[in-house]
Amino acid sequence: MRILVTGGAGFIGSHLCERLLTEGHSVIAMDNLITGSVDNIAHLSGRDDFLFIQHNVANYIYFPKVVHAVLHLASPASPSQTSPTGYLQLPIQTLKAGALGTLNALGVAKTHGARFMLASTSEVYGDPLEHPQEESYWGHVDPVGPRSVYDEAKRFAEAMTMAYHRTHGVDTRIARIFNTYGPRMALDDGRVVPNFIGQALRGEPLTVYGNGAQTRSFCYVDDLIEGLYRLLSADEHMPVNLGNPQEITMREFAAVINDLSGNSAGTCLDGDRTSGDPERRQPDIERAKRLLEWEPRVSLTDGLELTLTYFRERLAMAA
Ligand code: NAD
Ligand code: UDP
């Protein structure tokens, strides 16, 4: 297949491009580099089966060759209050990527009769009142809170995807991705994994926001990519959660990273959490297990070791 990957120069997008190429597909990565980097796909450039197009998907997408699938990942993804690439600093761009970008990406899929997959998010559940989160849960989102620029854009994107499926018969998929980490996350994007690892490798205390009792469940990127690839091949149009159900508090998570990296600087309880920062998050992955025969395989410590190695190399190169 010829596959268009929007957000292809980002963290997850670049891994997905690589996997699609390995499976023998040809790939067009489309990205405006607002939070991604050509460094993530530099090793793919020059291949006959890979093309990079710098383009903002909020603007009309013109691609003359036939494409057989469109995988729509383009969107800022970090909720950081301070990073310039966090969606709180890019509110309009984030809403446009989720709304206009999804509309344009669906338009390409409709025109070409292509399969479509949306990278949605656990944030559609907001600060959830049900735990763990099943796909049937409608969520708890403040439509005018700061995080709404991301959450509501993704909820709109899901609604638009289902409308194109129901109205135009587009062969769509919706992946609800839970916290995923690994090599090629941007060191400065402000999410907890690059923040903690960067601080640990610099020998600084890890900044745990709030009291650190809030939880997340972290999935290593290789596991996620396997899930996305299986979903692309499956005949399922309703949303499917993809993530690792192993839940951990941010205080415990900081301790694991300090331990693995040998950082003795400890942690500091630092500042406010963003308004709407979910208290608990854990995917229910029974659907993915049943439909895709998929579940994560990489343990938290193995995944973090691989990620630490990557960030050590990045920091050494920058020094
Ligand atoms: P990322 O920031 O590394 O990747 C996003 C990519 O999209 C970047 O390369 C960015 O430049 C590009 N982009 C943003 N707006 C664009 C636009 N208007 N036009 C073209 N390109 C644009 O983040 P990521 O973690 O790789 O996230 C990828 C996707 O997965 C996003 O849609 C995100 O919402 C979703 N997701 C990620 C996670 C996670 O934990 N990593 C969790 C849930 C959902
Ligand atoms: N967090 C933290 N310290 C940091 C960055 C994040 O304690 O330096 C916390 C944050 O408050 C949240 C969790 O880690 O509860 C995960 O945050 P992240 O930014 O990775 O993304 P989210 O899961 O909220 O989308």
mmCIF file of C-alpha atoms and ligand atoms in Angstrom:
data_model
loop_
_atom_site.group_PDB
_atom_site.id
_atom_site.type_symbol
_atom_site.label_atom_id
_atom_site.label_comp_id
_atom_site.label_asym_id
_atom_site.label_seq_id
_atom_site.Cartn_x
_atom_site.Cartn_y
_atom_site.Cartn_z
ATOM 1 C CA MET A 1 0.000 0.000 0.000
ATOM 2 C CA ARG A 2 0.976 3.650 -0.371
ATOM 3 C CA ILE A 3 0.292 5.186 3.041
ATOM 4 C CA LEU A 4 0.068 8.833 4.065
ATOM 5 C CA VAL A 5 1.139 9.411 7.682
ATOM 6 C CA THR A 6 0.313 12.875 8.994
ATOM 7 C CA GLY A 7 2.534 13.817 11.932
ATOM 8 C CA GLY A 8 5.105 11.433 10.434
ATOM 9 C CA ALA A 9 8.087 13.412 11.760
ATOM 10 C CA GLY A 10 6.861 13.158 15.349
ATOM 11 C CA PHE A 11 7.685 10.649 18.064
ATOM 12 C CA ILE A 12 5.001 8.006 17.357
ATOM 13 C CA GLY A 13 4.649 8.952 13.680
ATOM 14 C CA SER A 14 8.310 8.286 12.892
ATOM 15 C CA HIS A 15 8.169 4.831 14.517
ATOM 16 C CA LEU A 16 4.999 4.095 12.580
ATOM 17 C CA CYS A 17 6.605 5.149 9.269
ATOM 18 C CA GLU A 18 9.511 2.821 10.013
ATOM 19 C CA ARG A 19 7.196 -0.114 10.766
ATOM 20 C CA LEU A 20 5.130 0.463 7.612
ATOM 21 C CA LEU A 21 8.306 0.506 5.497
ATOM 22 C CA THR A 22 9.483 -2.714 7.166
ATOM 23 C CA GLU A 23 6.165 -4.308 6.204
ATOM 24 C CA GLY A 24 6.826 -3.396 2.561
ATOM 25 C CA HIS A 25 4.520 -0.372 2.203
ATOM 26 C CA SER A 26 5.569 2.926 0.718
ATOM 27 C CA VAL A 27 5.145 5.912 3.006
ATOM 28 C CA ILE A 28 4.536 9.622 2.658
ATOM 29 C CA ALA A 29 5.209 11.432 5.935
ATOM 30 C CA MET A 30 3.431 14.793 6.091
ATOM 31 C CA ASP A 31 4.342 17.182 8.890
ATOM 32 C CA ASN A 32 4.669 20.910 9.508
ATOM 33 C CA LEU A 33 7.359 20.275 12.180
ATOM 34 C CA ILE A 34 5.548 22.356 14.804
ATOM 35 C CA THR A 35 6.451 19.817 17.520
ATOM 36 C CA GLY A 36 8.278 17.148 15.487
ATOM 37 C CA SER A 37 11.678 17.118 13.823
ATOM 38 C CA VAL A 38 13.251 15.925 10.584
ATOM 39 C CA ASP A 39 15.914 14.301 12.816
ATOM 40 C CA ASN A 40 13.304 11.626 13.613
ATOM 41 C CA ILE A 41 13.091 10.564 9.968
ATOM 42 C CA ALA A 42 16.585 11.492 8.744
ATOM 43 C CA HIS A 43 17.510 7.792 8.545
ATOM 44 C CA LEU A 44 14.599 7.185 6.142
ATOM 45 C CA SER A 45 15.334 10.002 3.730
ATOM 46 C CA GLY A 46 16.739 9.014 0.350
ATOM 47 C CA ARG A 47 14.769 5.754 0.199
ATOM 48 C CA ASP A 48 12.638 5.238 -2.944
ATOM 49 C CA ASP A 49 9.694 4.121 -0.837
ATOM 50 C CA PHE A 50 9.718 7.144 1.497
ATOM 51 C CA LEU A 51 8.775 10.751 0.892
ATOM 52 C CA PHE A 52 8.591 13.659 3.346
ATOM 53 C CA ILE A 53 6.258 16.578 2.625
ATOM 54 C CA GLN A 54 6.341 19.634 4.875
ATOM 55 C CA HIS A 55 2.734 20.764 5.098
ATOM 56 C CA ASN A 56 0.238 22.005 7.668
ATOM 57 C CA VAL A 57 -2.705 19.588 7.546
ATOM 58 C CA ALA A 58 -5.071 22.350 8.668
ATOM 59 C CA ASN A 59 -4.687 23.571 5.080
ATOM 60 C CA TYR A 60 -6.110 21.666 2.108
ATOM 61 C CA ILE A 61 -4.063 18.529 1.376
ATOM 62 C CA TYR A 62 -3.327 17.972 -2.294
ATOM 63 C CA PHE A 63 -1.645 14.666 -3.078
ATOM 64 C CA PRO A 64 -1.939 13.577 -6.717
ATOM 65 C CA LYS A 65 -0.864 9.912 -6.451
ATOM 66 C CA VAL A 66 -3.267 7.257 -5.217
ATOM 67 C CA VAL A 67 -2.989 6.508 -1.504
ATOM 68 C CA HIS A 68 -4.431 3.350 0.033
ATOM 69 C CA ALA A 69 -4.412 4.443 3.670
ATOM 70 C CA VAL A 70 -4.266 7.697 5.632
ATOM 71 C CA LEU A 71 -3.003 7.553 9.217
ATOM 72 C CA HIS A 72 -3.762 10.835 10.939
ATOM 73 C CA LEU A 73 -1.406 11.605 13.830
ATOM 74 C CA ALA A 74 -0.700 15.303 13.263
ATOM 75 C CA SER A 75 -1.368 17.213 16.484
ATOM 76 C CA PRO A 76 0.587 18.750 19.347
ATOM 77 C CA ALA A 77 0.401 16.212 22.187
ATOM 78 C CA SER A 78 2.095 17.543 25.326
ATOM 79 C CA PRO A 79 -0.002 19.222 28.056
ATOM 80 C CA SER A 80 3.021 21.052 29.490
ATOM 81 C CA GLN A 81 2.292 24.530 30.908
ATOM 82 C CA THR A 82 5.812 25.736 30.171
ATOM 83 C CA SER A 83 7.130 24.041 27.026
ATOM 84 C CA PRO A 84 6.640 26.173 23.887
ATOM 85 C CA THR A 85 5.612 22.978 22.045
ATOM 86 C CA GLY A 86 2.918 22.059 24.580
ATOM 87 C CA TYR A 87 -0.659 22.370 23.355
ATOM 88 C CA LEU A 88 -1.465 24.935 26.051
ATOM 89 C CA GLN A 89 0.914 27.310 24.230
ATOM 90 C CA LEU A 90 -0.513 26.257 20.828
ATOM 91 C CA PRO A 91 -4.250 26.301 21.503
ATOM 92 C CA ILE A 92 -5.506 27.422 18.089
ATOM 93 C CA GLN A 93 -3.004 25.236 16.184
ATOM 94 C CA THR A 94 -4.118 22.243 18.270
ATOM 95 C CA LEU A 95 -7.808 22.868 17.617
ATOM 96 C CA LYS A 96 -7.082 23.332 13.920
ATOM 97 C CA ALA A 97 -5.012 20.129 13.657
ATOM 98 C CA GLY A 98 -7.784 18.129 15.347
ATOM 99 C CA ALA A 99 -10.677 19.748 13.503
ATOM 100 C CA LEU A 100 -9.552 21.074 10.095
ATOM 101 C CA GLY A 101 -6.638 18.624 9.900
ATOM 102 C CA THR A 102 -8.917 15.656 10.516
ATOM 103 C CA LEU A 103 -11.431 16.978 7.998
ATOM 104 C CA ASN A 104 -8.714 17.351 5.349
ATOM 105 C CA ALA A 105 -7.162 13.952 6.113
ATOM 106 C CA LEU A 106 -10.595 12.302 5.899
ATOM 107 C CA GLY A 107 -11.139 14.139 2.606
ATOM 108 C CA VAL A 108 -8.002 12.510 1.183
ATOM 109 C CA ALA A 109 -9.191 9.085 2.356
ATOM 110 C CA LYS A 110 -12.629 9.631 0.805
ATOM 111 C CA THR A 111 -11.200 10.840 -2.517
ATOM 112 C CA HIS A 112 -8.855 7.875 -2.816
ATOM 113 C CA GLY A 113 -11.170 5.236 -1.315
ATOM 114 C CA ALA A 114 -8.427 4.759 1.276
ATOM 115 C CA ARG A 115 -8.525 3.289 4.750
ATOM 116 C CA PHE A 116 -8.284 5.920 7.509
ATOM 117 C CA MET A 117 -6.958 5.691 11.044
ATOM 118 C CA LEU A 118 -7.230 8.453 13.653
ATOM 119 C CA ALA A 119 -4.713 8.740 16.483
ATOM 120 C CA SER A 120 -7.140 9.669 19.242
ATOM 121 C CA THR A 121 -6.311 9.753 22.916
ATOM 122 C CA SER A 122 -7.240 8.768 26.452
ATOM 123 C CA GLU A 123 -7.831 12.511 26.930
ATOM 124 C CA VAL A 124 -11.279 12.022 25.352
ATOM 125 C CA TYR A 125 -12.128 10.572 28.801
ATOM 126 C CA GLY A 126 -10.932 13.824 30.432
ATOM 127 C CA ASP A 127 -10.444 13.546 34.205
ATOM 128 C CA PRO A 128 -12.308 10.243 34.302
ATOM 129 C CA LEU A 129 -14.991 9.321 36.813
ATOM 130 C CA GLU A 130 -14.800 5.661 35.744
ATOM 131 C CA HIS A 131 -11.742 3.539 36.356
ATOM 132 C CA PRO A 132 -10.213 1.840 34.443
ATOM 133 C CA GLN A 133 -11.447 3.529 31.270
ATOM 134 C CA GLU A 134 -13.442 1.368 28.866
ATOM 135 C CA GLU A 135 -14.268 2.527 25.356
ATOM 136 C CA SER A 136 -17.961 2.742 26.320
ATOM 137 C CA TYR A 137 -17.228 5.550 28.839
ATOM 138 C CA TRP A 138 -18.275 8.981 27.470
ATOM 139 C CA GLY A 139 -15.769 10.928 29.514
ATOM 140 C CA HIS A 140 -15.590 13.907 31.858
ATOM 141 C CA VAL A 141 -14.200 16.885 29.967
ATOM 142 C CA ASP A 142 -14.481 20.589 30.786
ATOM 143 C CA PRO A 143 -15.297 22.075 27.360
ATOM 144 C CA VAL A 144 -13.824 25.467 28.277
ATOM 145 C CA GLY A 145 -10.897 24.374 30.483
ATOM 146 C CA PRO A 146 -7.298 24.883 29.255
ATOM 147 C CA ARG A 147 -6.939 21.222 28.209
ATOM 148 C CA SER A 148 -10.135 21.449 26.151
ATOM 149 C CA VAL A 149 -8.145 22.657 23.128
ATOM 150 C CA TYR A 150 -6.732 19.152 22.859
ATOM 151 C CA ASP A 151 -9.513 17.059 24.390
ATOM 152 C CA GLU A 152 -12.358 18.633 22.450
ATOM 153 C CA ALA A 153 -10.343 18.684 19.206
ATOM 154 C CA LYS A 154 -9.839 14.924 19.556
ATOM 155 C CA ARG A 155 -13.480 14.373 20.491
ATOM 156 C CA PHE A 156 -14.496 16.384 17.414
ATOM 157 C CA ALA A 157 -12.002 14.352 15.359
ATOM 158 C CA GLU A 158 -13.619 11.113 16.532
ATOM 159 C CA ALA A 159 -17.098 12.465 15.710
ATOM 160 C CA MET A 160 -15.921 13.583 12.262
ATOM 161 C CA THR A 161 -14.313 10.192 11.629
ATOM 162 C CA MET A 162 -17.542 8.378 12.502
ATOM 163 C CA ALA A 163 -19.540 10.813 10.337
ATOM 164 C CA TYR A 164 -17.315 10.062 7.316
ATOM 165 C CA HIS A 165 -17.685 6.369 8.018
ATOM 166 C CA ARG A 166 -21.453 6.471 8.414
ATOM 167 C CA THR A 167 -22.173 9.036 5.688
ATOM 168 C CA HIS A 168 -19.530 8.305 3.057
ATOM 169 C CA GLY A 169 -18.632 4.718 3.920
ATOM 170 C CA VAL A 170 -14.971 5.584 4.549
ATOM 171 C CA ASP A 171 -13.206 2.560 6.057
ATOM 172 C CA THR A 172 -12.164 4.183 9.341
ATOM 173 C CA ARG A 173 -10.362 3.175 12.560
ATOM 174 C CA ILE A 174 -10.052 5.085 15.855
ATOM 175 C CA ALA A 175 -7.137 4.310 18.194
ATOM 176 C CA ARG A 176 -7.451 5.799 21.692
ATOM 177 C CA ILE A 177 -3.808 5.992 22.664
ATOM 178 C CA PHE A 178 -2.809 6.093 26.348
ATOM 179 C CA ASN A 179 0.525 7.546 27.600
ATOM 180 C CA THR A 180 3.218 6.203 25.293
ATOM 181 C CA TYR A 181 6.946 6.795 25.696
ATOM 182 C CA GLY A 182 10.238 5.826 24.136
ATOM 183 C CA PRO A 183 13.112 7.007 21.963
ATOM 184 C CA ARG A 184 12.478 10.120 19.816
ATOM 185 C CA MET A 185 10.282 11.894 22.345
ATOM 186 C CA ALA A 186 11.487 15.490 22.301
ATOM 187 C CA LEU A 187 13.610 16.134 25.391
ATOM 188 C CA ASP A 188 11.999 19.554 25.871
ATOM 189 C CA ASP A 189 8.348 18.741 25.150
ATOM 190 C CA GLY A 190 7.478 18.901 28.833
ATOM 191 C CA ARG A 191 5.783 15.517 29.176
ATOM 192 C CA VAL A 192 6.651 13.548 32.273
ATOM 193 C CA VAL A 193 8.940 10.958 30.668
ATOM 194 C CA PRO A 194 11.363 13.354 28.937
ATOM 195 C CA ASN A 195 11.181 15.756 31.900
ATOM 196 C CA PHE A 196 12.062 13.110 34.489
ATOM 197 C CA ILE A 197 14.694 11.407 32.331
ATOM 198 C CA GLY A 198 16.332 14.722 31.386
ATOM 199 C CA GLN A 199 16.463 15.755 35.040
ATOM 200 C CA ALA A 200 17.748 12.351 36.158
ATOM 201 C CA LEU A 201 20.549 12.351 33.579
ATOM 202 C CA ARG A 202 21.566 15.860 34.622
ATOM 203 C CA GLY A 203 21.634 14.755 38.279
ATOM 204 C CA GLU A 204 18.767 17.080 39.252
ATOM 205 C CA PRO A 205 15.762 16.357 41.468
ATOM 206 C CA LEU A 206 12.716 15.188 39.525
ATOM 207 C CA THR A 207 9.855 17.694 39.513
ATOM 208 C CA VAL A 208 6.774 15.834 40.704
ATOM 209 C CA TYR A 209 3.719 18.046 40.139
ATOM 210 C CA GLY A 210 1.118 18.339 42.893
ATOM 211 C CA ASN A 211 1.499 15.669 45.582
ATOM 212 C CA GLY A 212 2.455 13.001 43.023
ATOM 213 C CA ALA A 213 -0.463 10.732 43.917
ATOM 214 C CA GLN A 214 -1.945 11.059 40.419
ATOM 215 C CA THR A 215 -1.510 7.967 38.259
ATOM 216 C CA ARG A 216 -0.692 7.112 34.658
ATOM 217 C CA SER A 217 -0.104 3.828 32.806
ATOM 218 C CA PHE A 218 2.868 3.908 30.436
ATOM 219 C CA CYS A 219 3.160 1.966 27.194
ATOM 220 C CA TYR A 220 6.466 1.446 25.405
ATOM 221 C CA VAL A 221 6.349 2.722 21.827
ATOM 222 C CA ASP A 222 7.096 -0.652 20.159
ATOM 223 C CA ASP A 223 4.036 -2.157 21.836
ATOM 224 C CA LEU A 224 1.866 0.736 20.720
ATOM 225 C CA ILE A 225 3.100 0.484 17.119
ATOM 226 C CA GLU A 226 2.236 -3.225 17.075
ATOM 227 C CA GLY A 227 -1.271 -2.355 18.296
ATOM 228 C CA LEU A 228 -1.711 0.402 15.713
ATOM 229 C CA TYR A 229 -0.521 -1.889 12.922
ATOM 230 C CA ARG A 230 -2.941 -4.621 13.964
ATOM 231 C CA LEU A 231 -5.801 -2.136 14.222
ATOM 232 C CA LEU A 232 -5.069 -0.889 10.709
ATOM 233 C CA SER A 233 -5.506 -4.447 9.430
ATOM 234 C CA ALA A 234 -8.606 -5.181 11.547
ATOM 235 C CA ASP A 235 -12.197 -4.618 10.501
ATOM 236 C CA GLU A 236 -13.247 -2.408 13.429
ATOM 237 C CA HIS A 237 -14.709 1.075 13.203
ATOM 238 C CA MET A 238 -15.483 1.810 16.851
ATOM 239 C CA PRO A 239 -12.726 3.207 19.126
ATOM 240 C CA VAL A 240 -10.124 0.823 20.528
ATOM 241 C CA ASN A 241 -7.992 1.646 23.602
ATOM 242 C CA LEU A 242 -4.271 1.025 23.103
ATOM 243 C CA GLY A 243 -2.040 1.315 26.148
ATOM 244 C CA ASN A 244 -0.384 -0.565 28.962
ATOM 245 C CA PRO A 245 -2.653 -1.182 31.961
ATOM 246 C CA GLN A 246 0.196 -1.124 34.506
ATOM 247 C CA GLU A 247 -0.792 1.891 36.637
ATOM 248 C CA ILE A 248 1.695 3.856 38.718
ATOM 249 C CA THR A 249 1.655 7.085 40.749
ATOM 250 C CA MET A 250 3.948 9.900 39.593
ATOM 251 C CA ARG A 251 5.822 9.682 42.906
ATOM 252 C CA GLU A 252 6.520 5.991 42.335
ATOM 253 C CA PHE A 253 7.358 6.650 38.699
ATOM 254 C CA ALA A 254 9.970 9.241 39.686
ATOM 255 C CA ALA A 255 11.520 6.751 42.114
ATOM 256 C CA VAL A 256 11.763 4.096 39.351
ATOM 257 C CA ILE A 257 13.553 6.534 37.024
ATOM 258 C CA ASN A 258 15.955 7.697 39.741
ATOM 259 C CA ASP A 259 16.697 4.084 40.542
ATOM 260 C CA LEU A 260 17.314 3.003 36.934
ATOM 261 C CA SER A 261 19.447 6.035 36.132
ATOM 262 C CA GLY A 262 21.384 6.024 39.407
ATOM 263 C CA ASN A 263 20.266 9.580 40.188
ATOM 264 C CA SER A 264 20.641 10.358 43.875
ATOM 265 C CA ALA A 265 19.115 13.860 43.731
ATOM 266 C CA GLY A 266 15.639 12.539 44.612
ATOM 267 C CA THR A 267 12.458 14.425 43.831
ATOM 268 C CA CYS A 268 10.938 17.785 44.585
ATOM 269 C CA LEU A 269 7.232 18.492 44.791
ATOM 270 C CA ASP A 270 7.042 21.269 42.296
ATOM 271 C CA GLY A 271 4.259 23.658 41.467
ATOM 272 C CA ASP A 272 0.713 23.243 40.333
ATOM 273 C CA ARG A 273 -0.680 20.570 38.160
ATOM 274 C CA THR A 274 -2.424 21.847 35.033
ATOM 275 C CA SER A 275 -6.091 22.418 35.623
ATOM 276 C CA GLY A 276 -7.925 19.240 34.612
ATOM 277 C CA ASP A 277 -4.794 17.065 35.005
ATOM 278 C CA PRO A 278 -6.458 13.628 35.316
ATOM 279 C CA GLU A 279 -6.267 12.075 38.786
ATOM 280 C CA ARG A 280 -6.135 8.472 37.581
ATOM 281 C CA ARG A 281 -5.658 6.919 34.168
ATOM 282 C CA GLN A 282 -5.576 3.268 33.211
ATOM 283 C CA PRO A 283 -6.773 1.685 29.992
ATOM 284 C CA ASP A 284 -9.139 -1.228 29.892
ATOM 285 C CA ILE A 285 -7.668 -3.149 26.936
ATOM 286 C CA GLU A 286 -10.112 -6.056 26.747
ATOM 287 C CA ARG A 287 -11.347 -4.906 23.303
ATOM 288 C CA ALA A 288 -7.830 -4.748 21.880
ATOM 289 C CA LYS A 289 -7.041 -8.153 23.352
ATOM 290 C CA ARG A 290 -10.176 -9.668 21.817
ATOM 291 C CA LEU A 291 -10.182 -7.918 18.438
ATOM 292 C CA LEU A 292 -6.466 -7.608 17.759
ATOM 293 C CA GLU A 293 -5.056 -10.391 19.935
ATOM 294 C CA TRP A 294 -2.783 -7.653 21.223
ATOM 295 C CA GLU A 295 -1.388 -6.738 24.601
ATOM 296 C CA PRO A 296 1.792 -4.924 25.632
ATOM 297 C CA ARG A 297 4.900 -7.066 26.115
ATOM 298 C CA VAL A 298 7.619 -4.607 27.176
ATOM 299 C CA SER A 299 7.951 -4.111 30.949
ATOM 300 C CA LEU A 300 8.223 -0.596 32.381
ATOM 301 C CA THR A 301 11.843 -1.109 33.425
ATOM 302 C CA ASP A 302 12.900 -2.556 30.047
ATOM 303 C CA GLY A 303 11.153 0.278 28.189
ATOM 304 C CA LEU A 304 12.685 2.917 30.452
ATOM 305 C CA GLU A 305 16.182 1.402 30.045
ATOM 306 C CA LEU A 306 15.834 1.683 26.255
ATOM 307 C CA THR A 307 14.568 5.243 26.594
ATOM 308 C CA LEU A 308 17.376 6.197 28.991
ATOM 309 C CA THR A 309 19.941 4.902 26.492
ATOM 310 C CA TYR A 310 18.398 7.073 23.772
ATOM 311 C CA PHE A 311 18.356 10.222 25.908
ATOM 312 C CA ARG A 312 21.911 9.599 27.146
ATOM 313 C CA GLU A 313 23.062 9.580 23.500
ATOM 314 C CA ARG A 314 21.057 12.725 22.686
ATOM 315 C CA LEU A 315 22.508 14.605 25.646
ATOM 316 C CA ALA A 316 26.040 13.446 24.798
ATOM 317 C CA MET A 317 25.598 14.666 21.212
ATOM 318 C CA ALA A 318 24.316 18.032 22.435
ATOM 319 C CA ALA A 319 27.218 18.467 24.873
HETATM 320 P P1 NAD B 1 4.654 14.553 18.592
HETATM 321 O O1 NAD B 1 4.490 15.970 18.956
HETATM 322 O O2 NAD B 1 6.011 13.955 18.657
HETATM 323 O O3 NAD B 1 4.079 14.267 17.142
HETATM 324 C C1 NAD B 1 3.054 15.043 16.546
HETATM 325 C C2 NAD B 1 3.502 15.413 15.141
HETATM 326 O O4 NAD B 1 2.440 16.118 14.470
HETATM 327 C C3 NAD B 1 4.707 16.359 15.163
HETATM 328 O O5 NAD B 1 5.707 15.897 14.274
HETATM 329 C C4 NAD B 1 4.123 17.694 14.702
HETATM 330 O O6 NAD B 1 5.071 18.517 14.061
HETATM 331 C C5 NAD B 1 3.002 17.241 13.799
HETATM 332 N N1 NAD B 1 1.941 18.232 13.621
HETATM 333 C C6 NAD B 1 1.251 18.902 14.575
HETATM 334 N N2 NAD B 1 0.356 19.738 14.010
HETATM 335 C C7 NAD B 1 0.480 19.586 12.670
HETATM 336 C C8 NAD B 1 -0.161 20.160 11.554
HETATM 337 N N3 NAD B 1 -1.122 21.093 11.684
HETATM 338 N N4 NAD B 1 0.219 19.782 10.303
HETATM 339 C C9 NAD B 1 1.181 18.847 10.137
HETATM 340 N N5 NAD B 1 1.834 18.265 11.155
HETATM 341 C C10 NAD B 1 1.485 18.631 12.407
HETATM 342 O O7 NAD B 1 3.646 13.741 19.539
HETATM 343 P P2 NAD B 1 3.329 12.172 19.602
HETATM 344 O O8 NAD B 1 3.385 11.802 21.032
HETATM 345 O O9 NAD B 1 4.126 11.441 18.608
HETATM 346 O O10 NAD B 1 1.789 12.170 19.179
HETATM 347 C C11 NAD B 1 1.361 11.701 17.915
HETATM 348 C C12 NAD B 1 -0.150 11.558 17.921
HETATM 349 O O11 NAD B 1 -0.541 10.580 18.889
HETATM 350 C C13 NAD B 1 -0.891 12.841 18.261
HETATM 351 O O12 NAD B 1 -2.052 12.915 17.471
HETATM 352 C C14 NAD B 1 -1.264 12.639 19.714
HETATM 353 O O13 NAD B 1 -2.436 13.338 20.029
HETATM 354 C C15 NAD B 1 -1.489 11.134 19.768
HETATM 355 N N6 NAD B 1 -1.312 10.617 21.121
HETATM 356 C C16 NAD B 1 -0.065 10.490 21.664
HETATM 357 C C17 NAD B 1 0.054 9.997 22.951
HETATM 358 C C18 NAD B 1 1.394 9.770 23.614
HETATM 359 O O14 NAD B 1 1.414 9.385 24.780
HETATM 360 N N7 NAD B 1 2.520 9.959 22.964
HETATM 361 C C19 NAD B 1 -1.086 9.676 23.706
HETATM 362 C C20 NAD B 1 -2.332 9.868 23.110
HETATM 363 C C21 NAD B 1 -2.438 10.317 21.827
HETATM 364 N N1 UDP B 2 4.148 15.482 35.667
HETATM 365 C C1 UDP B 2 5.023 15.645 36.733
HETATM 366 N N2 UDP B 2 6.220 16.272 36.510
HETATM 367 C C2 UDP B 2 6.614 16.712 35.286
HETATM 368 C C3 UDP B 2 5.719 16.528 34.195
HETATM 369 C C4 UDP B 2 4.492 15.920 34.426
HETATM 370 O O1 UDP B 2 4.727 15.247 37.863
HETATM 371 O O2 UDP B 2 7.727 17.243 35.171
HETATM 372 C C5 UDP B 2 2.869 14.787 35.901
HETATM 373 C C6 UDP B 2 1.650 15.545 35.410
HETATM 374 O O3 UDP B 2 1.139 16.377 36.427
HETATM 375 C C7 UDP B 2 0.691 14.405 35.078
HETATM 376 C C8 UDP B 2 1.606 13.238 34.700
HETATM 377 O O4 UDP B 2 2.902 13.596 35.150
HETATM 378 O O5 UDP B 2 -0.067 14.071 36.199
HETATM 379 C C9 UDP B 2 1.663 12.956 33.213
HETATM 380 O O6 UDP B 2 1.894 14.177 32.553
HETATM 381 P P1 UDP B 2 2.268 14.297 31.027
HETATM 382 O O7 UDP B 2 2.645 15.721 30.784
HETATM 383 O O8 UDP B 2 3.265 13.289 30.623
HETATM 384 O O9 UDP B 2 0.943 13.965 30.188
HETATM 385 P P2 UDP B 2 -0.581 13.637 30.471
HETATM 386 O O10 UDP B 2 -0.624 12.207 30.874
HETATM 387 O O11 UDP B 2 -1.101 14.527 31.558
HETATM 388 O O12 UDP B 2 -1.230 13.897 29.180
#
